[in-house]
Short mmCIF file of C-alpha atoms in Angstrom, two decimals:
data_model
loop_
_atom_site.label_atom_id
_atom_site.label_comp_id
_atom_site.label_asym_id
_atom_site.label_seq_id
_atom_site.Cartn_x
_atom_site.Cartn_y
_atom_site.Cartn_z
CA UNK A 1 1.46 -10.76 15.10
CA UNK A 2 3.32 -7.45 15.56
CA UNK A 3 1.92 -3.93 14.73
CA UNK A 4 4.45 -1.35 13.95
CA UNK A 5 3.72 2.40 13.89
CA UNK A 6 2.87 5.38 16.16
CA UNK A 7 -0.55 5.88 17.69
CA UNK A 8 -0.54 9.52 16.38
CA UNK A 9 -1.25 7.90 12.90
CA UNK A 10 -5.01 7.50 12.39
CA UNK A 11 -3.98 4.67 10.03
CA UNK A 12 -2.01 2.83 12.83
CA UNK A 13 -4.70 3.51 15.39
CA UNK A 14 -7.54 2.18 13.32
CA UNK A 15 -5.58 -1.14 12.96
CA UNK A 16 -4.69 -1.26 16.78
CA UNK A 17 -8.52 -0.79 17.62
CA UNK A 18 -9.74 -3.03 14.87
CA UNK A 19 -7.47 -5.98 15.79
CA UNK A 20 -8.65 -5.62 19.31
CA UNK A 21 -12.39 -5.63 18.20
CA UNK A 22 -11.64 -8.87 16.22
CA UNK A 23 -10.07 -10.56 19.29
CA UNK A 24 -6.66 -10.70 17.71
CA UNK A 25 -3.76 -10.61 20.01
CA UNK A 26 -0.79 -8.53 18.85
CA UNK A 27 2.31 -6.75 20.14
CA UNK A 28 2.96 -3.03 19.30
CA UNK A 29 6.08 -1.18 18.67
CA UNK A 30 5.88 2.51 18.35
CA UNK A 31 8.32 3.50 15.67
CA UNK A 32 8.36 6.75 13.85
CA UNK A 33 8.44 6.53 10.02
CA UNK A 34 10.82 9.52 10.20
CA UNK A 35 12.87 9.39 13.34
CA UNK A 36 12.81 5.71 13.47
CA UNK A 37 14.05 4.97 10.02
CA UNK A 38 16.92 2.94 11.25
CA UNK A 39 14.65 0.66 12.89
CA UNK A 40 11.89 0.38 10.60
CA UNK A 41 13.85 0.07 7.28
CA UNK A 42 15.06 -3.58 8.08
CA UNK A 43 11.51 -4.56 8.77
CA UNK A 44 9.75 -2.61 6.02
CA UNK A 45 12.12 -0.78 3.61
CA UNK A 46 9.00 0.95 2.10
CA UNK A 47 8.70 2.89 5.45
CA UNK A 48 5.02 2.74 5.70
CA UNK A 49 3.10 2.73 8.89
CA UNK A 50 1.16 0.78 9.83
CA UNK A 51 3.33 -2.15 9.03
CA UNK A 52 2.06 -5.57 10.23
CA UNK A 53 4.22 -8.57 10.82
CA UNK A 54 2.14 -11.69 10.49
CA UNK A 55 3.15 -14.79 12.69
CA UNK A 56 4.87 -16.41 9.65
CA UNK A 57 6.82 -13.22 9.09
CA UNK A 58 4.88 -11.84 6.20
CA UNK A 59 5.10 -8.03 6.29
CA UNK A 60 1.92 -6.33 5.33
CA UNK A 61 1.23 -2.43 4.82
CA UNK A 62 -1.92 -0.35 4.10
CA UNK A 63 -4.50 -0.24 7.02
CA UNK A 64 -7.46 -1.35 4.96
CA UNK A 65 -5.65 -4.25 3.53
CA UNK A 66 -4.40 -5.32 7.11
CA UNK A 67 -7.92 -5.04 8.43
CA UNK A 68 -9.27 -7.03 5.52
CA UNK A 69 -6.82 -9.78 6.04
CA UNK A 70 -7.40 -9.77 9.78
CA UNK A 71 -11.08 -10.39 9.05
CA UNK A 72 -10.05 -13.39 7.05
CA UNK A 73 -8.32 -14.82 10.02
CA UNK A 74 -10.84 -13.92 12.72
CA UNK A 75 -14.33 -13.62 11.47
CA UNK A 76 -15.88 -13.36 8.04
CA UNK A 77 -17.31 -9.87 7.26
CA UNK A 78 -21.12 -10.25 7.57
CA UNK A 79 -22.17 -6.94 5.98
CA UNK A 80 -24.19 -7.29 2.67
CA UNK A 81 -26.64 -5.26 0.49
CA UNK A 82 -27.41 -1.64 1.50
CA UNK A 83 -25.44 -2.09 4.82
CA UNK A 84 -22.26 -2.99 2.93
CA UNK A 85 -22.78 0.01 0.55
CA UNK A 86 -23.54 2.43 3.40
CA UNK A 87 -20.47 1.19 5.33
CA UNK A 88 -18.36 1.62 2.16
CA UNK A 89 -19.74 5.06 1.66
CA UNK A 90 -18.80 6.10 5.36
CA UNK A 91 -15.39 4.52 5.29
CA UNK A 92 -14.54 6.15 1.87
CA UNK A 93 -15.42 9.65 3.32
CA UNK A 94 -13.66 8.95 6.56
CA UNK A 95 -10.47 7.78 4.52
CA UNK A 96 -10.80 10.83 2.25
CA UNK A 97 -11.06 13.24 5.16
CA UNK A 98 -8.01 11.51 6.72
CA UNK A 99 -5.92 11.46 3.64
CA UNK A 100 -6.49 15.17 3.02
CA UNK A 101 -5.81 16.00 6.60
CA UNK A 102 -2.56 14.10 6.54
CA UNK A 103 -1.65 15.94 3.34
CA UNK A 104 -2.10 19.27 5.08
CA UNK A 105 0.12 18.12 8.01
CA UNK A 106 2.89 17.00 5.61
CA UNK A 107 2.58 20.47 3.77
CA UNK A 108 2.77 22.29 7.04
CA UNK A 109 5.87 20.41 7.88
CA UNK A 110 7.78 21.74 4.85
CA UNK A 111 9.80 24.95 4.85
CA UNK A 112 7.28 27.85 4.37
CA UNK A 113 8.78 28.58 0.95
CA UNK A 114 8.12 25.15 -0.32
CA UNK A 115 4.35 25.22 0.61
CA UNK A 116 2.21 25.48 -2.54
CA UNK A 117 -1.00 27.61 -1.73
CA UNK A 118 -3.21 26.17 -4.54
CA UNK A 119 -2.49 22.86 -3.15
CA UNK A 120 -3.33 23.77 0.49
CA UNK A 121 -6.48 25.40 -0.87
CA UNK A 122 -7.48 22.37 -2.74
CA UNK A 123 -6.78 19.78 -0.21
CA UNK A 124 -8.46 21.85 2.72
CA UNK A 125 -11.60 22.30 0.53
CA UNK A 126 -11.59 18.39 -0.20
CA UNK A 127 -11.21 17.70 3.68
CA UNK A 128 -14.11 20.01 4.52
CA UNK A 129 -16.24 18.34 1.95
CA UNK A 130 -15.49 14.94 3.26
CA UNK A 131 -16.45 15.76 6.86
CA UNK A 132 -19.50 17.54 5.62
CA UNK A 133 -20.66 14.57 3.77
CA UNK A 134 -19.72 12.15 6.57
CA UNK A 135 -22.01 14.33 8.83
CA UNK A 136 -24.88 13.81 6.30
CA UNK A 137 -24.25 10.12 6.21
CA UNK A 138 -24.38 9.93 9.95
CA UNK A 139 -27.63 12.00 9.93
CA UNK A 140 -29.23 9.49 7.42
CA UNK A 141 -28.00 6.47 9.41
CA UNK A 142 -26.46 6.98 12.86
CA UNK A 143 -23.57 4.58 13.65
CA UNK A 144 -24.42 2.13 16.23
CA UNK A 145 -21.67 -0.44 16.25
CA UNK A 146 -17.95 -0.27 16.01
CA UNK A 147 -17.70 -1.73 12.50
CA UNK A 148 -14.52 -0.69 10.42
CA UNK A 149 -16.37 2.26 8.98
CA UNK A 150 -17.74 3.74 12.14
CA UNK A 151 -14.66 2.95 14.12
CA UNK A 152 -12.42 4.74 11.68
CA UNK A 153 -14.64 7.74 11.38
CA UNK A 154 -14.09 8.17 15.26
CA UNK A 155 -10.34 7.80 14.92
CA UNK A 156 -10.00 10.18 12.13
CA UNK A 157 -12.20 12.81 13.92
CA UNK A 158 -9.94 12.64 17.02
CA UNK A 159 -6.83 13.01 14.82
CA UNK A 160 -8.18 15.89 12.86
CA UNK A 161 -9.45 17.66 15.87
CA UNK A 162 -5.97 17.42 17.65
CA UNK A 163 -3.59 18.34 14.70
CA UNK A 164 -5.82 20.65 12.48
CA UNK A 165 -8.26 22.42 14.89
CA UNK A 166 -10.55 24.61 13.04
CA UNK A 167 -10.52 22.36 9.85
CA UNK A 168 -13.88 20.62 10.70
CA UNK A 169 -15.39 22.66 13.60
CA UNK A 170 -17.13 20.54 16.32
CA UNK A 171 -20.23 22.64 16.38
CA UNK A 172 -20.77 22.05 12.68
CA UNK A 173 -20.36 18.30 13.02
CA UNK A 174 -22.25 17.43 16.12
CA UNK A 175 -22.82 13.68 15.05
CA UNK A 176 -19.11 13.01 14.42
CA UNK A 177 -18.24 14.86 17.72
CA UNK A 178 -20.75 12.82 19.67
CA UNK A 179 -19.94 9.52 18.06
CA UNK A 180 -16.21 10.00 18.53
CA UNK A 181 -16.83 10.92 22.33
CA UNK A 182 -18.72 7.73 22.63
CA UNK A 183 -16.13 5.50 20.79
CA UNK A 184 -13.11 6.99 22.56
CA UNK A 185 -14.81 5.79 25.86
CA UNK A 186 -14.61 1.96 24.62
CA UNK A 187 -11.85 -0.17 26.12
CA UNK A 188 -10.30 -0.83 22.62
CA UNK A 189 -10.01 2.87 21.96
CA UNK A 190 -8.61 3.64 25.61
CA UNK A 191 -6.01 0.82 25.16
CA UNK A 192 -4.84 2.67 21.95
CA UNK A 193 -5.04 6.33 22.68
CA UNK A 194 -4.27 8.97 20.16
CA UNK A 195 -0.58 10.11 20.56
CA UNK A 196 2.76 8.51 20.29
CA UNK A 197 2.32 6.07 23.13
CA UNK A 198 2.40 2.42 23.04
CA UNK A 199 -0.54 -0.07 22.85
CA UNK A 200 -1.60 -1.32 25.53
CA UNK A 201 -1.66 1.52 28.04
CA UNK A 202 0.08 0.37 31.19
CA UNK B 1 -23.51 1.60 -11.80
CA UNK B 2 -21.34 4.48 -13.13
CA UNK B 3 -17.49 4.74 -12.73
CA UNK B 4 -16.14 8.37 -12.94
CA UNK B 5 -12.53 9.06 -13.52
CA UNK B 6 -9.80 8.92 -16.16
CA UNK B 7 -7.98 5.80 -17.14
CA UNK B 8 -4.73 7.55 -16.74
CA UNK B 9 -5.21 7.06 -13.06
CA UNK B 10 -4.01 3.64 -12.01
CA UNK B 11 -6.76 3.67 -9.19
CA UNK B 12 -9.60 4.25 -11.75
CA UNK B 13 -8.16 1.54 -14.12
CA UNK B 14 -8.04 -1.04 -11.40
CA UNK B 15 -11.58 -0.41 -10.85
CA UNK B 16 -12.62 -0.54 -14.47
CA UNK B 17 -10.82 -3.78 -14.96
CA UNK B 18 -11.84 -5.27 -11.53
CA UNK B 19 -15.54 -4.72 -12.26
CA UNK B 20 -15.24 -6.44 -15.68
CA UNK B 21 -13.43 -9.39 -14.04
CA UNK B 22 -16.38 -9.57 -11.64
CA UNK B 23 -18.92 -9.46 -14.51
CA UNK B 24 -20.46 -6.30 -13.29
CA UNK B 25 -21.75 -3.93 -15.95
CA UNK B 26 -21.03 -0.25 -15.62
CA UNK B 27 -21.04 2.96 -17.63
CA UNK B 28 -17.86 5.19 -17.48
CA UNK B 29 -17.32 8.83 -17.56
CA UNK B 30 -13.76 10.14 -18.20
CA UNK B 31 -13.76 13.34 -15.92
CA UNK B 32 -10.57 14.82 -14.67
CA UNK B 33 -10.40 15.72 -11.09
CA UNK B 34 -8.74 18.95 -12.10
CA UNK B 35 -10.10 20.19 -15.45
CA UNK B 36 -13.36 18.65 -14.77
CA UNK B 37 -14.16 20.04 -11.44
CA UNK B 38 -17.45 21.63 -12.47
CA UNK B 39 -18.73 18.28 -13.69
CA UNK B 40 -17.29 16.24 -10.82
CA UNK B 41 -18.14 18.38 -7.90
CA UNK B 42 -21.93 17.97 -8.16
CA UNK B 43 -21.39 14.26 -8.09
CA UNK B 44 -18.48 13.99 -5.51
CA UNK B 45 -17.60 17.31 -3.96
CA UNK B 46 -14.53 15.55 -2.38
CA UNK B 47 -13.16 15.54 -5.98
CA UNK B 48 -11.79 12.00 -5.78
CA UNK B 49 -11.33 9.56 -8.58
CA UNK B 50 -12.41 6.79 -8.85
CA UNK B 51 -15.92 7.78 -7.89
CA UNK B 52 -18.47 5.10 -8.14
CA UNK B 53 -22.23 5.81 -8.30
CA UNK B 54 -24.22 2.74 -7.33
CA UNK B 55 -27.51 1.93 -8.87
CA UNK B 56 -29.32 3.55 -5.86
CA UNK B 57 -27.32 6.63 -6.19
CA UNK B 58 -24.96 6.02 -3.45
CA UNK B 59 -21.56 7.64 -4.11
CA UNK B 60 -18.54 5.70 -3.27
CA UNK B 61 -14.72 6.63 -3.33
CA UNK B 62 -11.37 4.73 -2.70
CA UNK B 63 -10.48 1.93 -5.23
CA UNK B 64 -9.92 -0.58 -2.55
CA UNK B 65 -13.40 0.12 -1.01
CA UNK B 66 -15.16 0.06 -4.27
CA UNK B 67 -13.75 -3.23 -5.34
CA UNK B 68 -14.45 -4.64 -1.90
CA UNK B 69 -18.09 -3.64 -2.15
CA UNK B 70 -18.25 -4.93 -5.78
CA UNK B 71 -17.12 -8.32 -4.40
CA UNK B 72 -20.16 -8.38 -2.02
CA UNK B 73 -22.33 -7.73 -4.82
CA UNK B 74 -20.86 -10.07 -7.44
CA UNK B 75 -19.21 -13.02 -5.64
CA UNK B 76 -17.65 -13.52 -2.08
CA UNK B 77 -13.92 -13.51 -1.99
CA UNK B 78 -12.47 -16.90 -1.70
CA UNK B 79 -8.89 -16.51 -0.56
CA UNK B 80 -8.09 -17.57 2.89
CA UNK B 81 -5.05 -18.65 4.79
CA UNK B 82 -1.67 -18.04 3.16
CA UNK B 83 -3.17 -17.18 -0.05
CA UNK B 84 -5.03 -14.30 1.56
CA UNK B 85 -1.91 -13.29 3.27
CA UNK B 86 0.27 -13.27 0.30
CA UNK B 87 -2.29 -11.48 -1.93
CA UNK B 88 -2.50 -8.77 0.85
CA UNK B 89 1.33 -8.43 0.75
CA UNK B 90 1.32 -8.04 -3.09
CA UNK B 91 -1.57 -5.59 -3.12
CA UNK B 92 -0.09 -3.54 -0.27
CA UNK B 93 3.31 -3.37 -2.16
CA UNK B 94 1.58 -2.42 -5.51
CA UNK B 95 -0.54 0.22 -3.79
CA UNK B 96 2.44 1.66 -1.95
CA UNK B 97 4.51 1.85 -5.08
CA UNK B 98 1.41 3.42 -6.81
CA UNK B 99 0.95 5.97 -3.98
CA UNK B 100 4.56 7.15 -4.07
CA UNK B 101 4.45 7.32 -7.93
CA UNK B 102 1.56 9.54 -7.76
CA UNK B 103 3.03 11.66 -5.13
CA UNK B 104 6.14 12.18 -7.45
CA UNK B 105 3.78 13.03 -10.39
CA UNK B 106 2.08 15.73 -8.25
CA UNK B 107 5.35 17.13 -6.94
CA UNK B 108 6.52 17.33 -10.59
CA UNK B 109 3.41 19.28 -11.44
CA UNK B 110 4.32 22.07 -8.90
CA UNK B 111 6.28 25.20 -9.91
CA UNK B 112 9.89 24.27 -9.62
CA UNK B 113 10.50 26.44 -6.63
CA UNK B 114 7.73 24.84 -4.51
CA UNK B 115 9.25 21.27 -5.00
CA UNK B 116 10.97 19.97 -1.88
CA UNK B 117 14.02 17.88 -2.55
CA UNK B 118 13.98 15.89 0.63
CA UNK B 119 10.47 14.79 -0.06
CA UNK B 120 11.26 13.72 -3.61
CA UNK B 121 14.23 11.93 -2.46
CA UNK B 122 12.21 10.18 0.32
CA UNK B 123 9.26 9.14 -1.90
CA UNK B 124 11.55 7.99 -4.71
CA UNK B 125 13.30 5.64 -2.47
CA UNK B 126 10.07 4.35 -0.98
CA UNK B 127 8.74 3.67 -4.56
CA UNK B 128 11.89 1.85 -5.49
CA UNK B 129 11.79 -0.35 -2.40
CA UNK B 130 8.09 -1.20 -3.22
CA UNK B 131 8.85 -2.36 -6.78
CA UNK B 132 11.84 -4.24 -5.54
CA UNK B 133 9.97 -6.11 -3.01
CA UNK B 134 7.07 -6.71 -5.30
CA UNK B 135 9.59 -8.31 -7.73
CA UNK B 136 10.82 -10.64 -4.80
CA UNK B 137 7.09 -11.58 -3.84
CA UNK B 138 6.55 -12.55 -7.66
CA UNK B 139 9.66 -14.53 -7.54
CA UNK B 140 8.52 -16.51 -4.42
CA UNK B 141 5.07 -17.00 -5.88
CA UNK B 142 4.57 -16.01 -9.56
CA UNK B 143 1.21 -14.61 -10.30
CA UNK B 144 -1.13 -16.93 -12.19
CA UNK B 145 -4.69 -15.35 -12.11
CA UNK B 146 -6.06 -11.90 -12.32
CA UNK B 147 -7.01 -11.53 -8.56
CA UNK B 148 -7.20 -7.90 -7.23
CA UNK B 149 -3.67 -7.96 -6.23
CA UNK B 150 -2.08 -9.32 -9.34
CA UNK B 151 -4.35 -7.33 -11.45
CA UNK B 152 -3.54 -4.09 -9.69
CA UNK B 153 0.27 -4.85 -9.75
CA UNK B 154 0.03 -5.01 -13.75
CA UNK B 155 -1.95 -1.57 -13.64
CA UNK B 156 0.60 0.17 -11.55
CA UNK B 157 3.40 -1.15 -13.60
CA UNK B 158 2.03 0.29 -16.88
CA UNK B 159 1.26 3.62 -15.24
CA UNK B 160 4.67 3.97 -13.74
CA UNK B 161 6.50 3.09 -16.81
CA UNK B 162 4.54 5.58 -18.81
CA UNK B 163 4.69 8.57 -16.40
CA UNK B 164 8.04 7.90 -14.60
CA UNK B 165 10.35 6.09 -16.84
CA UNK B 166 13.43 5.00 -15.08
CA UNK B 167 11.93 4.76 -11.57
CA UNK B 168 11.66 1.09 -11.87
CA UNK B 169 13.77 -0.19 -14.69
CA UNK B 170 12.24 -3.09 -16.71
CA UNK B 171 15.50 -5.01 -16.95
CA UNK B 172 15.59 -5.17 -13.03
CA UNK B 173 11.99 -6.15 -12.67
CA UNK B 174 11.46 -8.82 -15.31
CA UNK B 175 8.72 -10.46 -13.53
CA UNK B 176 6.53 -7.48 -13.21
CA UNK B 177 7.29 -6.59 -16.90
CA UNK B 178 6.39 -9.94 -18.03
CA UNK B 179 3.21 -10.22 -15.91
CA UNK B 180 2.01 -6.71 -16.98
CA UNK B 181 2.70 -7.62 -20.60
CA UNK B 182 0.46 -10.83 -20.16
CA UNK B 183 -2.22 -8.98 -18.25
CA UNK B 184 -2.40 -6.05 -20.83
CA UNK B 185 -3.27 -8.60 -23.53
CA UNK B 186 -6.52 -9.62 -21.40
CA UNK B 187 -9.73 -8.36 -22.96
CA UNK B 188 -10.58 -6.47 -19.58
CA UNK B 189 -7.35 -4.69 -19.84
CA UNK B 190 -7.66 -3.81 -23.47
CA UNK B 191 -11.19 -2.52 -22.86
CA UNK B 192 -9.92 0.04 -20.34
CA UNK B 193 -6.59 0.91 -21.69
CA UNK B 194 -4.17 3.24 -19.83
CA UNK B 195 -4.64 6.93 -20.64
CA UNK B 196 -7.29 9.46 -20.73
CA UNK B 197 -9.71 7.50 -22.88
CA UNK B 198 -13.21 6.17 -22.15
CA UNK B 199 -14.24 2.56 -21.33
CA UNK B 200 -15.03 0.64 -23.32
CA UNK B 201 -12.82 1.09 -26.24
CA UNK B 202 -15.03 1.55 -29.51
#
């Protein structure tokens, strides 16, 4: 299968790491959804990254759906009961923090006169709440394995620290900081580093 | 469990319908993420709808994650192989069309001088591509059952037709139009009608 998208997107990166953790081989093309429209449009005219092209040519989008499908190929999910509930809580908070961070990055990319202060204020507050609650969730139950939820939390942390320093100060979120540091040392993370590079690292 | 959010959100509505289809009882509170901030913030400070409060008090967000967790409670998913792949394709297109439609609705809610024409143009084109490809996917394999993917496609269609008439003209998308008409006649859809009402209908 082929994964398309740049590793500076936390959504692309969580798929690149998740496929490795599932033991599914893939090739990667680092194409921008903006500068690479001419290359991307023939593959996925919706212009979404990550885009995954399955071996039969089916084109998927949405990182959660791609990972859910990958689980059906590789290994059934085994979480149940309160583990499944806690994982859904953690992943929901990480994806909410990520969505709001991405919205702030897009807003910042607009001409200044097109930015809307009440929107920025609302989305900033939402992101901060998400990261604060994620910190609490990690305090209640520290992450131990690179399941989709804990893996994604680390990816989102790295992305947010790089693009929006100050949004979630590390000193106020020591558990996420430490967990991300630990996760980033894993071979699957190192093979798909945050940035605009290509997986796998040479 | 308790579902929080207004049924004019396609994300809230797909959860309201999905929980019914899984046979999971729930109560519903129709709270706006804007006008209802004072009520919502104590429950979910991230201010996301749908918010689901599980029986043990755990607060979840993100409609895909809520439905995935609900499946672990009610019944394991049974799709595999090409069925799972096709369902992920359909759901990805429906959620992409939905995301872009929601972005257009938010943009329209800004003061006119804060709207950014290149953004509107890009997102409009993305939405149209998603609905066109969804029509093709339905042509290849017509939906027959209310699984998450086909159910969501109907919810997104109804929402988009109501809020953004002309974005996806019915005459160009007869399969989605017909499928939505069929789905909207189902008791689970009628109990959670599109709009700002409360489930279940009295």
